[in-house]
GROMACS .gro file of C-alpha atoms in nm:
model
  441
    1UNK     CA    1   2.152  -5.200   2.920
    2UNK     CA    2   2.207  -4.951   3.189
    3UNK     CA    3   2.541  -4.971   3.356
    4UNK     CA    4   2.408  -4.770   3.643
    5UNK     CA    5   2.202  -5.040   3.794
    6UNK     CA    6   2.163  -5.041   4.168
    7UNK     CA    7   2.149  -4.742   4.405
    8UNK     CA    8   2.198  -4.769   4.775
    9UNK     CA    9   1.948  -4.986   4.952
   10UNK     CA   10   1.887  -5.341   5.055
   11UNK     CA   11   1.555  -5.432   4.889
   12UNK     CA   12   1.607  -5.720   4.652
   13UNK     CA   13   1.415  -5.711   4.327
   14UNK     CA   14   1.368  -5.335   4.334
   15UNK     CA   15   1.419  -5.128   4.021
   16UNK     CA   16   1.733  -4.937   4.108
   17UNK     CA   17   1.987  -4.721   3.936
   18UNK     CA   18   2.367  -4.744   3.997
   19UNK     CA   19   2.604  -5.044   3.967
   20UNK     CA   20   2.849  -5.012   3.677
   21UNK     CA   21   3.075  -5.309   3.750
   22UNK     CA   22   2.836  -5.579   3.633
   23UNK     CA   23   2.656  -5.448   3.330
   24UNK     CA   24   2.746  -5.190   3.067
   25UNK     CA   25   2.649  -4.832   3.106
   26UNK     CA   26   2.388  -4.689   2.874
   27UNK     CA   27   2.486  -4.374   2.699
   28UNK     CA   28   2.209  -4.324   2.452
   29UNK     CA   29   1.950  -4.594   2.533
   30UNK     CA   30   1.666  -4.520   2.766
   31UNK     CA   31   1.576  -4.640   3.112
   32UNK     CA   32   1.279  -4.525   3.311
   33UNK     CA   33   1.392  -4.192   3.443
   34UNK     CA   34   1.192  -3.879   3.495
   35UNK     CA   35   1.342  -3.712   3.190
   36UNK     CA   36   1.103  -3.888   2.951
   37UNK     CA   37   1.142  -4.168   2.702
   38UNK     CA   38   1.392  -4.206   2.423
   39UNK     CA   39   1.259  -4.387   2.113
   40UNK     CA   40   1.518  -4.611   1.950
   41UNK     CA   41   1.427  -4.826   1.652
   42UNK     CA   42   1.572  -5.177   1.659
   43UNK     CA   43   1.784  -5.321   1.380
   44UNK     CA   44   1.663  -5.617   1.177
   45UNK     CA   45   1.660  -5.931   1.398
   46UNK     CA   46   1.942  -6.115   1.222
   47UNK     CA   47   2.258  -6.211   1.399
   48UNK     CA   48   2.540  -6.020   1.226
   49UNK     CA   49   2.902  -6.093   1.292
   50UNK     CA   50   3.124  -5.784   1.313
   51UNK     CA   51   3.317  -5.760   0.992
   52UNK     CA   52   3.632  -5.628   1.162
   53UNK     CA   53   3.948  -5.816   1.229
   54UNK     CA   54   4.099  -5.662   1.543
   55UNK     CA   55   4.422  -5.495   1.447
   56UNK     CA   56   4.648  -5.693   1.676
   57UNK     CA   57   4.831  -6.018   1.634
   58UNK     CA   58   4.749  -6.120   1.989
   59UNK     CA   59   4.546  -6.437   2.010
   60UNK     CA   60   4.376  -6.591   2.306
   61UNK     CA   61   4.250  -6.940   2.349
   62UNK     CA   62   4.099  -7.021   2.684
   63UNK     CA   63   4.156  -7.341   2.869
   64UNK     CA   64   3.955  -7.175   3.142
   65UNK     CA   65   4.022  -7.339   3.480
   66UNK     CA   66   3.972  -7.701   3.386
   67UNK     CA   67   4.345  -7.756   3.397
   68UNK     CA   68   4.375  -7.625   3.753
   69UNK     CA   69   4.079  -7.822   3.881
   70UNK     CA   70   4.187  -8.088   4.129
   71UNK     CA   71   4.082  -8.454   4.061
   72UNK     CA   72   3.888  -8.440   4.393
   73UNK     CA   73   3.695  -8.127   4.284
   74UNK     CA   74   3.626  -8.279   3.940
   75UNK     CA   75   3.492  -8.597   4.098
   76UNK     CA   76   3.268  -8.397   4.331
   77UNK     CA   77   3.137  -8.187   4.041
   78UNK     CA   78   3.075  -8.498   3.835
   79UNK     CA   79   2.868  -8.654   4.113
   80UNK     CA   80   2.657  -8.339   4.141
   81UNK     CA   81   2.599  -8.311   3.767
   82UNK     CA   82   2.522  -8.683   3.728
   83UNK     CA   83   2.262  -8.664   4.006
   84UNK     CA   84   2.026  -8.568   3.722
   85UNK     CA   85   1.979  -8.807   3.433
   86UNK     CA   86   1.875  -8.644   3.107
   87UNK     CA   87   1.800  -8.989   2.957
   88UNK     CA   88   1.501  -9.045   3.193
   89UNK     CA   89   1.176  -8.925   3.031
   90UNK     CA   90   0.998  -8.644   3.198
   91UNK     CA   91   0.716  -8.868   3.318
   92UNK     CA   92   0.958  -9.064   3.532
   93UNK     CA   93   1.228  -8.795   3.592
   94UNK     CA   94   1.309  -8.622   3.914
   95UNK     CA   95   1.421  -8.257   3.895
   96UNK     CA   96   1.794  -8.172   3.944
   97UNK     CA   97   1.910  -8.202   4.305
   98UNK     CA   98   1.916  -7.895   4.527
   99UNK     CA   99   2.295  -7.894   4.501
  100UNK     CA  100   2.261  -7.764   4.141
  101UNK     CA  101   2.125  -7.449   4.300
  102UNK     CA  102   2.340  -7.416   4.607
  103UNK     CA  103   2.693  -7.549   4.541
  104UNK     CA  104   2.945  -7.274   4.473
  105UNK     CA  105   3.177  -7.495   4.272
  106UNK     CA  106   2.898  -7.572   4.030
  107UNK     CA  107   2.841  -7.202   3.958
  108UNK     CA  108   3.207  -7.162   3.868
  109UNK     CA  109   3.183  -7.467   3.641
  110UNK     CA  110   2.872  -7.317   3.474
  111UNK     CA  111   3.061  -6.998   3.395
  112UNK     CA  112   3.346  -7.191   3.231
  113UNK     CA  113   3.146  -7.449   3.037
  114UNK     CA  114   2.823  -7.258   2.950
  115UNK     CA  115   2.844  -6.880   2.978
  116UNK     CA  116   3.200  -6.829   2.842
  117UNK     CA  117   3.147  -7.080   2.562
  118UNK     CA  118   2.826  -6.944   2.414
  119UNK     CA  119   2.696  -6.623   2.260
  120UNK     CA  120   2.596  -6.391   2.543
  121UNK     CA  121   2.393  -6.074   2.518
  122UNK     CA  122   2.597  -5.795   2.682
  123UNK     CA  123   2.430  -5.470   2.572
  124UNK     CA  124   2.235  -5.268   2.318
  125UNK     CA  125   2.359  -5.147   1.976
  126UNK     CA  126   2.224  -4.798   2.062
  127UNK     CA  127   2.493  -4.775   2.336
  128UNK     CA  128   2.759  -4.771   2.063
  129UNK     CA  129   2.555  -4.618   1.784
  130UNK     CA  130   2.810  -4.345   1.700
  131UNK     CA  131   3.181  -4.372   1.620
  132UNK     CA  132   3.406  -4.352   1.929
  133UNK     CA  133   3.133  -4.465   2.164
  134UNK     CA  134   3.216  -4.743   2.415
  135UNK     CA  135   3.076  -4.920   2.713
  136UNK     CA  136   3.219  -5.168   2.964
  137UNK     CA  137   3.084  -5.466   3.163
  138UNK     CA  138   3.163  -5.810   3.302
  139UNK     CA  139   3.035  -6.164   3.304
  140UNK     CA  140   3.183  -6.341   3.604
  141UNK     CA  141   3.556  -6.273   3.590
  142UNK     CA  142   3.545  -6.175   3.223
  143UNK     CA  143   3.567  -5.793   3.189
  144UNK     CA  144   3.502  -5.649   2.845
  145UNK     CA  145   3.496  -5.324   2.646
  146UNK     CA  146   3.256  -5.282   2.353
  147UNK     CA  147   3.350  -4.996   2.123
  148UNK     CA  148   3.296  -4.851   1.780
  149UNK     CA  149   3.602  -4.710   1.607
  150UNK     CA  150   3.629  -4.405   1.386
  151UNK     CA  151   3.549  -4.615   1.075
  152UNK     CA  152   3.224  -4.734   1.230
  153UNK     CA  153   3.344  -5.088   1.300
  154UNK     CA  154   3.223  -5.258   1.618
  155UNK     CA  155   3.481  -5.429   1.840
  156UNK     CA  156   3.489  -5.631   2.160
  157UNK     CA  157   3.804  -5.656   2.382
  158UNK     CA  158   3.905  -5.793   2.716
  159UNK     CA  159   3.912  -5.490   2.956
  160UNK     CA  160   4.264  -5.578   3.075
  161UNK     CA  161   4.574  -5.367   3.009
  162UNK     CA  162   4.859  -5.572   2.858
  163UNK     CA  163   5.105  -5.400   3.098
  164UNK     CA  164   4.996  -5.486   3.453
  165UNK     CA  165   4.635  -5.601   3.412
  166UNK     CA  166   4.449  -5.290   3.520
  167UNK     CA  167   4.109  -5.225   3.356
  168UNK     CA  168   4.167  -4.991   3.067
  169UNK     CA  169   3.822  -4.832   3.079
  170UNK     CA  170   3.516  -4.798   3.301
  171UNK     CA  171   3.155  -4.696   3.253
  172UNK     CA  172   3.062  -4.567   2.913
  173UNK     CA  173   3.118  -4.262   2.694
  174UNK     CA  174   3.296  -4.141   2.384
  175UNK     CA  175   3.672  -4.135   2.326
  176UNK     CA  176   3.930  -4.166   2.053
  177UNK     CA  177   4.185  -4.345   2.272
  178UNK     CA  178   4.154  -4.606   2.545
  179UNK     CA  179   4.415  -4.510   2.802
  180UNK     CA  180   4.488  -4.724   3.102
  181UNK     CA  181   4.437  -4.509   3.421
  182UNK     CA  182   4.731  -4.691   3.600
  183UNK     CA  183   5.040  -4.624   3.387
  184UNK     CA  184   4.896  -4.461   3.080
  185UNK     CA  185   4.940  -4.734   2.822
  186UNK     CA  186   4.716  -4.632   2.529
  187UNK     CA  187   4.517  -4.828   2.271
  188UNK     CA  188   4.317  -4.727   1.967
  189UNK     CA  189   3.953  -4.823   1.936
  190UNK     CA  190   4.046  -5.105   1.697
  191UNK     CA  191   4.264  -5.253   1.976
  192UNK     CA  192   4.605  -5.148   1.854
  193UNK     CA  193   4.876  -5.065   2.103
  194UNK     CA  194   4.948  -4.691   2.052
  195UNK     CA  195   5.195  -4.571   2.306
  196UNK     CA  196   5.344  -4.600   2.646
  197UNK     CA  197   5.608  -4.389   2.833
  198UNK     CA  198   5.935  -4.504   2.992
  199UNK     CA  199   5.996  -4.811   2.785
  200UNK     CA  200   6.359  -4.720   2.718
  201UNK     CA  201   6.575  -5.032   2.746
  202UNK     CA  202   6.287  -5.276   2.696
  203UNK     CA  203   6.386  -5.580   2.485
  204UNK     CA  204   6.185  -5.836   2.282
  205UNK     CA  205   5.892  -5.602   2.274
  206UNK     CA  206   5.684  -5.592   1.959
  207UNK     CA  207   5.407  -5.327   1.977
  208UNK     CA  208   5.179  -5.515   1.743
  209UNK     CA  209   5.180  -5.812   1.987
  210UNK     CA  210   5.055  -5.600   2.270
  211UNK     CA  211   4.717  -5.481   2.151
  212UNK     CA  212   4.402  -5.544   2.354
  213UNK     CA  213   4.297  -5.904   2.337
  214UNK     CA  214   3.987  -5.936   2.109
  215UNK     CA  215   3.656  -6.106   2.182
  216UNK     CA  216   3.428  -6.241   1.909
  217UNK     CA  217   3.136  -5.998   1.870
  218UNK     CA  218   2.801  -6.008   1.685
  219UNK     CA  219   2.474  -5.824   1.686
  220UNK     CA  220   2.110  -5.946   1.672
  221UNK     CA  221   1.841  -5.680   1.626
  222UNK     CA  222   1.913  -5.423   1.898
  223UNK     CA  223   2.149  -5.649   2.099
  224UNK     CA  224   2.527  -5.688   2.117
  225UNK     CA  225   2.655  -6.037   2.177
  226UNK     CA  226   2.998  -6.172   2.278
  227UNK     CA  227   3.148  -6.517   2.268
  228UNK     CA  228   3.454  -6.545   2.483
  229UNK     CA  229   3.567  -6.889   2.360
  230UNK     CA  230   3.585  -6.831   1.985
  231UNK     CA  231   3.938  -6.753   1.852
  232UNK     CA  232   3.972  -6.428   1.659
  233UNK     CA  233   3.979  -6.605   1.322
  234UNK     CA  234   3.623  -6.725   1.373
  235UNK     CA  235   3.497  -6.374   1.331
  236UNK     CA  236   3.485  -6.458   0.960
  237UNK     CA  237   3.193  -6.692   1.021
  238UNK     CA  238   2.896  -6.592   0.810
  239UNK     CA  239   2.576  -6.463   0.971
  240UNK     CA  240   2.381  -6.781   0.915
  241UNK     CA  241   2.646  -6.986   1.094
  242UNK     CA  242   2.629  -6.767   1.404
  243UNK     CA  243   2.246  -6.759   1.394
  244UNK     CA  244   2.248  -7.138   1.401
  245UNK     CA  245   2.498  -7.145   1.687
  246UNK     CA  246   2.293  -6.910   1.901
  247UNK     CA  247   1.931  -6.983   1.803
  248UNK     CA  248   1.967  -7.330   1.658
  249UNK     CA  249   1.663  -7.431   1.449
  250UNK     CA  250   1.437  -7.165   1.613
  251UNK     CA  251   1.549  -6.862   1.402
  252UNK     CA  252   1.250  -6.866   1.170
  253UNK     CA  253   1.002  -6.928   1.457
  254UNK     CA  254   1.134  -6.633   1.652
  255UNK     CA  255   1.143  -6.409   1.345
  256UNK     CA  256   0.780  -6.493   1.269
  257UNK     CA  257   0.667  -6.355   1.601
  258UNK     CA  258   0.666  -6.010   1.444
  259UNK     CA  259   0.998  -5.907   1.597
  260UNK     CA  260   1.070  -5.631   1.346
  261UNK     CA  261   1.293  -5.326   1.286
  262UNK     CA  262   1.025  -5.074   1.374
  263UNK     CA  263   1.008  -5.146   1.751
  264UNK     CA  264   1.138  -4.859   1.968
  265UNK     CA  265   1.347  -4.905   2.281
  266UNK     CA  266   1.143  -4.753   2.562
  267UNK     CA  267   1.289  -4.853   2.897
  268UNK     CA  268   1.546  -5.071   3.087
  269UNK     CA  269   1.478  -5.211   3.434
  270UNK     CA  270   1.706  -5.427   3.650
  271UNK     CA  271   1.627  -5.651   3.942
  272UNK     CA  272   1.871  -5.798   4.195
  273UNK     CA  273   1.716  -6.131   4.292
  274UNK     CA  274   1.838  -6.343   4.583
  275UNK     CA  275   1.820  -6.679   4.403
  276UNK     CA  276   2.032  -6.895   4.184
  277UNK     CA  277   2.010  -6.791   3.820
  278UNK     CA  278   1.848  -7.123   3.725
  279UNK     CA  279   1.563  -7.068   3.963
  280UNK     CA  280   1.457  -6.766   3.770
  281UNK     CA  281   1.487  -6.960   3.442
  282UNK     CA  282   1.284  -7.253   3.590
  283UNK     CA  283   1.010  -7.012   3.690
  284UNK     CA  284   0.996  -6.876   3.331
  285UNK     CA  285   0.982  -7.230   3.190
  286UNK     CA  286   0.701  -7.394   3.391
  287UNK     CA  287   0.450  -7.364   3.104
  288UNK     CA  288   0.241  -7.105   3.285
  289UNK     CA  289   0.182  -7.350   3.570
  290UNK     CA  290   0.224  -7.080   3.834
  291UNK     CA  291   0.037  -6.800   3.651
  292UNK     CA  292  -0.320  -6.859   3.776
  293UNK     CA  293  -0.194  -6.897   4.134
  294UNK     CA  294   0.078  -6.632   4.160
  295UNK     CA  295  -0.024  -6.376   3.889
  296UNK     CA  296  -0.397  -6.342   3.923
  297UNK     CA  297  -0.411  -6.007   3.751
  298UNK     CA  298  -0.207  -6.127   3.458
  299UNK     CA  299  -0.407  -6.452   3.439
  300UNK     CA  300  -0.732  -6.260   3.408
  301UNK     CA  301  -0.623  -6.134   3.069
  302UNK     CA  302  -0.494  -6.473   2.934
  303UNK     CA  303  -0.680  -6.766   2.791
  304UNK     CA  304  -0.470  -7.026   2.978
  305UNK     CA  305  -0.652  -7.315   2.818
  306UNK     CA  306  -0.472  -7.215   2.494
  307UNK     CA  307  -0.126  -7.223   2.656
  308UNK     CA  308   0.120  -7.437   2.452
  309UNK     CA  309   0.486  -7.520   2.458
  310UNK     CA  310   0.721  -7.602   2.170
  311UNK     CA  311   1.066  -7.741   2.242
  312UNK     CA  312   1.333  -7.687   1.981
  313UNK     CA  313   1.710  -7.743   1.971
  314UNK     CA  314   1.831  -7.460   2.198
  315UNK     CA  315   1.512  -7.260   2.226
  316UNK     CA  316   1.170  -7.325   2.397
  317UNK     CA  317   0.866  -7.129   2.279
  318UNK     CA  318   0.560  -7.085   2.497
  319UNK     CA  319   0.251  -6.912   2.357
  320UNK     CA  320  -0.097  -6.822   2.475
  321UNK     CA  321  -0.401  -6.640   2.343
  322UNK     CA  322  -0.550  -6.352   2.538
  323UNK     CA  323  -0.911  -6.271   2.628
  324UNK     CA  324  -0.901  -5.926   2.473
  325UNK     CA  325  -0.714  -5.753   2.186
  326UNK     CA  326  -0.712  -5.426   2.370
  327UNK     CA  327  -0.446  -5.314   2.619
  328UNK     CA  328  -0.093  -5.426   2.689
  329UNK     CA  329  -0.126  -5.794   2.593
  330UNK     CA  330  -0.299  -5.765   2.257
  331UNK     CA  331  -0.449  -6.084   2.114
  332UNK     CA  332  -0.167  -6.329   2.192
  333UNK     CA  333   0.157  -6.369   2.393
  334UNK     CA  334   0.479  -6.534   2.266
  335UNK     CA  335   0.759  -6.630   2.508
  336UNK     CA  336   1.091  -6.760   2.363
  337UNK     CA  337   1.364  -6.886   2.598
  338UNK     CA  338   1.709  -6.885   2.428
  339UNK     CA  339   1.941  -7.117   2.614
  340UNK     CA  340   2.099  -7.058   2.855
  341UNK     CA  341   1.970  -6.722   2.997
  342UNK     CA  342   1.787  -6.496   2.747
  343UNK     CA  343   1.414  -6.452   2.706
  344UNK     CA  344   1.218  -6.275   2.426
  345UNK     CA  345   0.859  -6.185   2.502
  346UNK     CA  346   0.626  -6.048   2.232
  347UNK     CA  347   0.271  -5.944   2.318
  348UNK     CA  348   0.038  -5.685   2.170
  349UNK     CA  349   0.244  -5.376   2.074
  350UNK     CA  350   0.518  -5.467   2.316
  351UNK     CA  351   0.835  -5.674   2.312
  352UNK     CA  352   1.043  -5.717   2.625
  353UNK     CA  353   1.357  -5.923   2.678
  354UNK     CA  354   1.493  -6.067   2.996
  355UNK     CA  355   1.860  -6.143   3.056
  356UNK     CA  356   1.956  -6.348   3.367
  357UNK     CA  357   2.314  -6.297   3.488
  358UNK     CA  358   2.461  -6.516   3.762
  359UNK     CA  359   2.636  -6.312   4.037
  360UNK     CA  360   2.670  -6.560   4.326
  361UNK     CA  361   2.531  -6.908   4.397
  362UNK     CA  362   2.213  -6.753   4.546
  363UNK     CA  363   2.209  -6.418   4.363
  364UNK     CA  364   2.142  -6.308   4.009
  365UNK     CA  365   2.076  -5.994   3.812
  366UNK     CA  366   1.779  -5.984   3.574
  367UNK     CA  367   1.778  -5.707   3.310
  368UNK     CA  368   1.456  -5.619   3.128
  369UNK     CA  369   1.453  -5.417   2.807
  370UNK     CA  370   1.116  -5.288   2.678
  371UNK     CA  371   1.042  -5.211   2.315
  372UNK     CA  372   0.719  -5.068   2.173
  373UNK     CA  373   0.530  -5.017   1.845
  374UNK     CA  374   0.636  -4.660   1.743
  375UNK     CA  375   0.280  -4.552   1.695
  376UNK     CA  376   0.225  -4.572   2.072
  377UNK     CA  377   0.552  -4.422   2.199
  378UNK     CA  378   0.395  -4.081   2.260
  379UNK     CA  379   0.104  -4.223   2.457
  380UNK     CA  380   0.271  -4.165   2.792
  381UNK     CA  381  -0.033  -4.288   2.996
  382UNK     CA  382  -0.037  -4.616   2.806
  383UNK     CA  383   0.337  -4.660   2.837
  384UNK     CA  384   0.340  -4.588   3.213
  385UNK     CA  385   0.039  -4.812   3.277
  386UNK     CA  386   0.193  -5.099   3.079
  387UNK     CA  387   0.528  -5.070   3.260
  388UNK     CA  388   0.348  -5.057   3.598
  389UNK     CA  389   0.154  -5.373   3.514
  390UNK     CA  390   0.475  -5.547   3.409
  391UNK     CA  391   0.642  -5.428   3.732
  392UNK     CA  392   0.371  -5.595   3.941
  393UNK     CA  393   0.432  -5.933   3.765
  394UNK     CA  394   0.807  -5.903   3.801
  395UNK     CA  395   0.793  -5.831   4.171
  396UNK     CA  396   0.560  -6.125   4.218
  397UNK     CA  397   0.815  -6.345   4.046
  398UNK     CA  398   1.094  -6.205   4.269
  399UNK     CA  399   0.904  -6.315   4.579
  400UNK     CA  400   0.846  -6.662   4.426
  401UNK     CA  401   1.204  -6.716   4.321
  402UNK     CA  402   1.354  -6.593   4.644
  403UNK     CA  403   1.116  -6.827   4.835
  404UNK     CA  404   1.220  -7.127   4.620
  405UNK     CA  405   1.585  -7.051   4.680
  406UNK     CA  406   1.527  -7.065   5.059
  407UNK     CA  407   1.356  -7.401   5.015
  408UNK     CA  408   1.645  -7.540   4.802
  409UNK     CA  409   1.887  -7.442   5.082
  410UNK     CA  410   1.678  -7.631   5.341
  411UNK     CA  411   1.797  -7.978   5.442
  412UNK     CA  412   1.435  -8.085   5.408
  413UNK     CA  413   1.452  -8.071   5.023
  414UNK     CA  414   1.655  -8.290   4.792
  415UNK     CA  415   1.472  -8.333   4.460
  416UNK     CA  416   1.127  -8.268   4.315
  417UNK     CA  417   0.914  -8.395   4.025
  418UNK     CA  418   0.792  -8.246   3.697
  419UNK     CA  419   0.432  -8.187   3.589
  420UNK     CA  420   0.480  -8.359   3.248
  421UNK     CA  421   0.191  -8.186   3.071
  422UNK     CA  422   0.325  -7.834   3.126
  423UNK     CA  423   0.695  -7.838   3.232
  424UNK     CA  424   0.855  -7.982   2.918
  425UNK     CA  425   1.051  -7.658   2.854
  426UNK     CA  426   1.196  -7.667   3.203
  427UNK     CA  427   1.296  -8.034   3.160
  428UNK     CA  428   1.457  -7.952   2.826
  429UNK     CA  429   1.653  -7.669   2.991
  430UNK     CA  430   1.787  -7.915   3.260
  431UNK     CA  431   1.883  -8.164   2.995
  432UNK     CA  432   2.085  -7.907   2.800
  433UNK     CA  433   2.250  -7.801   3.124
  434UNK     CA  434   2.350  -8.153   3.217
  435UNK     CA  435   2.486  -8.220   2.871
  436UNK     CA  436   2.702  -7.901   2.876
  437UNK     CA  437   2.820  -7.940   3.233
  438UNK     CA  438   2.940  -8.296   3.163
  439UNK     CA  439   3.127  -8.196   2.846
  440UNK     CA  440   3.447  -8.095   3.031
  441UNK     CA  441   3.432  -8.335   3.328
   0.00000   0.00000   0.00000
């Protein structure tokens, strides 16, 4: 992912380039700049837990903010969450109330109960391909550092100095030492406390207890994932256990979609969208319902009568045949939604992934990574044409999602209904949300 995301300007949804505080910087991966394309092969699409044990005895178990939540706030959240009943079948169900998309307390609750308690994609492995490489980013209030030490081990740490809470690093780059820019406390890339000045007279200070606080880290194909809630000891989980935790029973189905190690990373694009993060996910999960209306150019290349949806444990898979094997779409399109906020799209020679990151109640960041069959990487005209066609679709979706958000904020709207024949994946998404949101209330 590029950590330089948004440049100056007010246009929402535009592809921009400078905003390092929300997503990690990209040191060796490629975004669409004028300097050409960098080809990066993906790794095998198997979730691999980093084998390292962070070299610090510091342990962190989050109670998050549930303990500080007032009974009144908990009661209010409970009433909002329970205003959708996952037990009601889709044929009779209403959609979640508009408060799911407009209430600021619910967004904070989602961060605590969903995003910080699940595996989250935070960057690309090519950003930390070489020893001593690092990048930084944040998910809500969680700031993190991803780095590869001199032995080649991958680590994730909270980007918070153990002295007075300053961020230890920013942006991305290569370094042998992580030194806090505030008072100079230094840490090795495996998280160990290394040194600090002016500690004469300090008592009850054990250096091995003051390393950077570790975060559970794993990789899947070209992606780096973090789980903020797992204690350090759980890093010993085997790969299959983490695969099951993230993908559930959909691992083989996703793997069978020809997501292979030969695909090359071509470009990264980011969109700032003025809508609740769930609006963007809902739009993705409507079973192609909006495609013939809102994406006429895209629809002309799809055989929409073949559109199908498969709902699995934590993943929904939509697929559709195309009307031509030539061009960007190939002979079929495969769209996998990995709960709660990651999408994998495989079509023709392309794979792109979409990551939806909540920023505010009515604002999210959507990050697209594009991967291509290596045999076509040098065909600049095809690459540019394909990315331009994709850009048209994304901007059409931005307009749709921002319009829906305005409607959700109107007093005229409370709840809607599902189209049962096509919106099963959306309904499944809402059921998973309700289940998780109620788990700590």
